[in-house]
PDB file of N, CA and C in Angstrom:
ATOM      1  N   GLY A   1     176.350  70.580 113.315  1.00 91.00           N
ATOM      2  CA  GLY A   1     175.466  71.703 113.165  1.00 91.00           C
ATOM      3  C   GLY A   1     175.936  72.899 113.968  1.00 91.00           C
ATOM      4  N   LEU A   2     175.008  73.728 114.299  1.00 90.00           N
ATOM      5  CA  LEU A   2     175.317  74.977 115.002  1.00 90.00           C
ATOM      6  C   LEU A   2     175.870  74.719 116.399  1.00 90.00           C
ATOM      7  N   VAL A   3     175.333  73.706 117.087  1.00 94.00           N
ATOM      8  CA  VAL A   3     175.779  73.406 118.449  1.00 94.00           C
ATOM      9  C   VAL A   3     177.253  73.017 118.459  1.00 94.00           C
ATOM     10  N   SER A   4     177.645  72.111 117.561  1.00 96.00           N
ATOM     11  CA  SER A   4     179.047  71.683 117.521  1.00 96.00           C
ATOM     12  C   SER A   4     179.954  72.825 117.073  1.00 96.00           C
ATOM     13  N   PHE A   5     179.473  73.678 116.164  1.00 94.00           N
ATOM     14  CA  PHE A   5     180.256  74.845 115.739  1.00 94.00           C
ATOM     15  C   PHE A   5     180.537  75.745 116.936  1.00 94.00           C
ATOM     16  N   CYS A   6     179.517  75.999 117.738  1.00 95.00           N
ATOM     17  CA  CYS A   6     179.679  76.856 118.915  1.00 95.00           C
ATOM     18  C   CYS A   6     180.655  76.226 119.906  1.00 95.00           C
ATOM     19  N   GLU A   7     180.536  74.907 120.116  1.00 96.00           N
ATOM     20  CA  GLU A   7     181.434  74.226 121.043  1.00 96.00           C
ATOM     21  C   GLU A   7     182.868  74.270 120.537  1.00 96.00           C
ATOM     22  N   ASN A   8     183.065  74.054 119.247  1.00 97.00           N
ATOM     23  CA  ASN A   8     184.412  74.039 118.669  1.00 97.00           C
ATOM     24  C   ASN A   8     185.080  75.404 118.723  1.00 97.00           C
ATOM     25  N   HIS A   9     184.280  76.475 118.699  1.00 96.00           N
ATOM     26  CA  HIS A   9     184.836  77.824 118.674  1.00 96.00           C
ATOM     27  C   HIS A   9     184.630  78.579 119.989  1.00 96.00           C
ATOM     28  N   SER A  10     184.234  77.852 121.038  1.00 96.00           N
ATOM     29  CA  SER A  10     184.017  78.446 122.368  1.00 96.00           C
ATOM     30  C   SER A  10     183.061  79.629 122.308  1.00 96.00           C
ATOM     31  N   LEU A  11     181.945  79.440 121.619  1.00 96.00           N
ATOM     32  CA  LEU A  11     180.943  80.490 121.483  1.00 96.00           C
ATOM     33  C   LEU A  11     179.712  80.145 122.314  1.00 96.00           C
ATOM     34  N   ALA A  12     179.033  81.179 122.787  1.00 97.00           N
ATOM     35  CA  ALA A  12     177.794  80.986 123.533  1.00 97.00           C
ATOM     36  C   ALA A  12     176.654  80.819 122.538  1.00 97.00           C
ATOM     37  N   ARG A  13     175.974  79.680 122.621  1.00 95.00           N
ATOM     38  CA  ARG A  13     174.884  79.403 121.684  1.00 95.00           C
ATOM     39  C   ARG A  13     173.808  80.478 121.737  1.00 95.00           C
ATOM     40  N   SER A  14     173.467  80.943 122.929  1.00 95.00           N
ATOM     41  CA  SER A  14     172.415  81.957 123.061  1.00 95.00           C
ATOM     42  C   SER A  14     172.798  83.241 122.337  1.00 95.00           C
ATOM     43  N   GLU A  15     174.085  83.590 122.378  1.00 96.00           N
ATOM     44  CA  GLU A  15     174.528  84.810 121.705  1.00 96.00           C
ATOM     45  C   GLU A  15     174.531  84.631 120.191  1.00 96.00           C
ATOM     46  N   ILE A  16     174.892  83.441 119.719  1.00 94.00           N
ATOM     47  CA  ILE A  16     174.870  83.175 118.281  1.00 94.00           C
ATOM     48  C   ILE A  16     173.432  83.236 117.766  1.00 94.00           C
ATOM     49  N   TYR A  17     172.474  82.734 118.552  1.00 93.00           N
ATOM     50  CA  TYR A  17     171.074  82.829 118.135  1.00 93.00           C
ATOM     51  C   TYR A  17     170.627  84.284 118.050  1.00 93.00           C
ATOM     52  N   LYS A  18     171.133  85.134 118.925  1.00 96.00           N
ATOM     53  CA  LYS A  18     170.804  86.563 118.847  1.00 96.00           C
ATOM     54  C   LYS A  18     171.336  87.162 117.552  1.00 96.00           C
ATOM     55  N   VAL A  19     172.538  86.736 117.151  1.00 94.00           N
ATOM     56  CA  VAL A  19     173.100  87.212 115.882  1.00 94.00           C
ATOM     57  C   VAL A  19     172.235  86.715 114.726  1.00 94.00           C
ATOM     58  N   LEU A  20     171.849  85.439 114.775  1.00 91.00           N
ATOM     59  CA  LEU A  20     171.016  84.870 113.714  1.00 91.00           C
ATOM     60  C   LEU A  20     169.685  85.598 113.588  1.00 91.00           C
ATOM     61  N   ASN A  21     169.132  86.005 114.718  1.00 92.00           N
ATOM     62  CA  ASN A  21     167.822  86.661 114.723  1.00 92.00           C
ATOM     63  C   ASN A  21     167.909  88.168 114.522  1.00 92.00           C
ATOM     64  N   GLY A  22     169.124  88.688 114.334  1.00 90.00           N
ATOM     65  CA  GLY A  22     169.274  90.108 114.064  1.00 90.00           C
ATOM     66  C   GLY A  22     169.280  90.993 115.290  1.00 90.00           C
ATOM     67  N   ILE A  23     169.297  90.394 116.474  1.00 94.00           N
ATOM     68  CA  ILE A  23     169.309  91.183 117.707  1.00 94.00           C
ATOM     69  C   ILE A  23     170.698  91.766 117.937  1.00 94.00           C
ATOM     70  N   ARG A  24     171.726  90.977 117.620  1.00 95.00           N
ATOM     71  CA  ARG A  24     173.108  91.436 117.728  1.00 95.00           C
ATOM     72  C   ARG A  24     173.756  91.412 116.358  1.00 95.00           C
ATOM     73  N   LYS A  25     174.787  92.245 116.180  1.00 94.00           N
ATOM     74  CA  LYS A  25     175.499  92.304 114.897  1.00 94.00           C
ATOM     75  C   LYS A  25     176.562  91.223 114.807  1.00 94.00           C
ATOM     76  N   HIS A  26     177.166  90.854 115.944  1.00 94.00           N
ATOM     77  CA  HIS A  26     178.236  89.856 115.940  1.00 94.00           C
ATOM     78  C   HIS A  26     178.388  89.266 117.332  1.00 94.00           C
ATOM     79  N   HIS A  27     179.112  88.150 117.427  1.00 95.00           N
ATOM     80  CA  HIS A  27     179.475  87.558 118.713  1.00 95.00           C
ATOM     81  C   HIS A  27     180.919  87.111 118.606  1.00 95.00           C
ATOM     82  N   ARG A  28     181.769  87.701 119.430  1.00 95.00           N
ATOM     83  CA  ARG A  28     183.208  87.414 119.425  1.00 95.00           C
ATOM     84  C   ARG A  28     183.815  87.508 118.029  1.00 95.00           C
ATOM     85  N   GLY A  29     183.349  88.473 117.271  1.00 94.00           N
ATOM     86  CA  GLY A  29     183.899  88.698 115.934  1.00 94.00           C
ATOM     87  C   GLY A  29     183.234  87.889 114.837  1.00 94.00           C
ATOM     88  N   TRP A  30     182.366  86.953 115.187  1.00 92.00           N
ATOM     89  CA  TRP A  30     181.658  86.154 114.186  1.00 92.00           C
ATOM     90  C   TRP A  30     180.394  86.887 113.765  1.00 92.00           C
ATOM     91  N   LYS A  31     180.183  86.974 112.470  1.00 92.00           N
ATOM     92  CA  LYS A  31     179.004  87.641 111.923  1.00 92.00           C
ATOM     93  C   LYS A  31     178.256  86.674 111.020  1.00 92.00           C
ATOM     94  N   ILE A  32     177.019  87.007 110.723  1.00 87.00           N
ATOM     95  CA  ILE A  32     176.206  86.230 109.798  1.00 87.00           C
ATOM     96  C   ILE A  32     176.181  86.969 108.472  1.00 87.00           C
ATOM     97  N   GLU A  33     176.604  86.293 107.423  1.00 85.00           N
ATOM     98  CA  GLU A  33     176.530  86.873 106.084  1.00 85.00           C
ATOM     99  C   GLU A  33     175.264  86.345 105.428  1.00 85.00           C
ATOM    100  N   ARG A  34     174.345  87.232 105.192  1.00 80.00           N
ATOM    101  CA  ARG A  34     173.046  86.825 104.648  1.00 80.00           C
ATOM    102  C   ARG A  34     173.084  86.765 103.132  1.00 80.00           C
ATOM    103  N   GLN A  35     172.478  85.722 102.593  1.00 81.00           N
ATOM    104  CA  GLN A  35     172.307  85.573 101.153  1.00 81.00           C
ATOM    105  C   GLN A  35     170.893  86.033 100.822  1.00 81.00           C
ATOM    106  N   ASN A  36     170.736  86.905  99.869  1.00 79.00           N
ATOM    107  CA  ASN A  36     169.411  87.416  99.514  1.00 79.00           C
ATOM    108  C   ASN A  36     168.782  86.599  98.396  1.00 79.00           C
ATOM    109  N   ASN A  37     168.920  85.287  98.491  1.00 67.00           N
ATOM    110  CA  ASN A  37     168.313  84.389  97.506  1.00 67.00           C
ATOM    111  C   ASN A  37     166.966  83.926  98.043  1.00 67.00           C
ATOM    112  N   VAL A  38     165.924  84.660  97.736  1.00 62.00           N
ATOM    113  CA  VAL A  38     164.599  84.323  98.267  1.00 62.00           C
ATOM    114  C   VAL A  38     163.827  83.555  97.219  1.00 62.00           C
TER     115      VAL A  38
END
């Protein structure tokens, strides 16, 4: 899941959650690509 992804890519989980929640645009070059399938 997300935890292992962060560990494998040396990412800070707290920063990735900020990206997921729209607080930040990216973390270390990783971005969230949103699908507008509602």
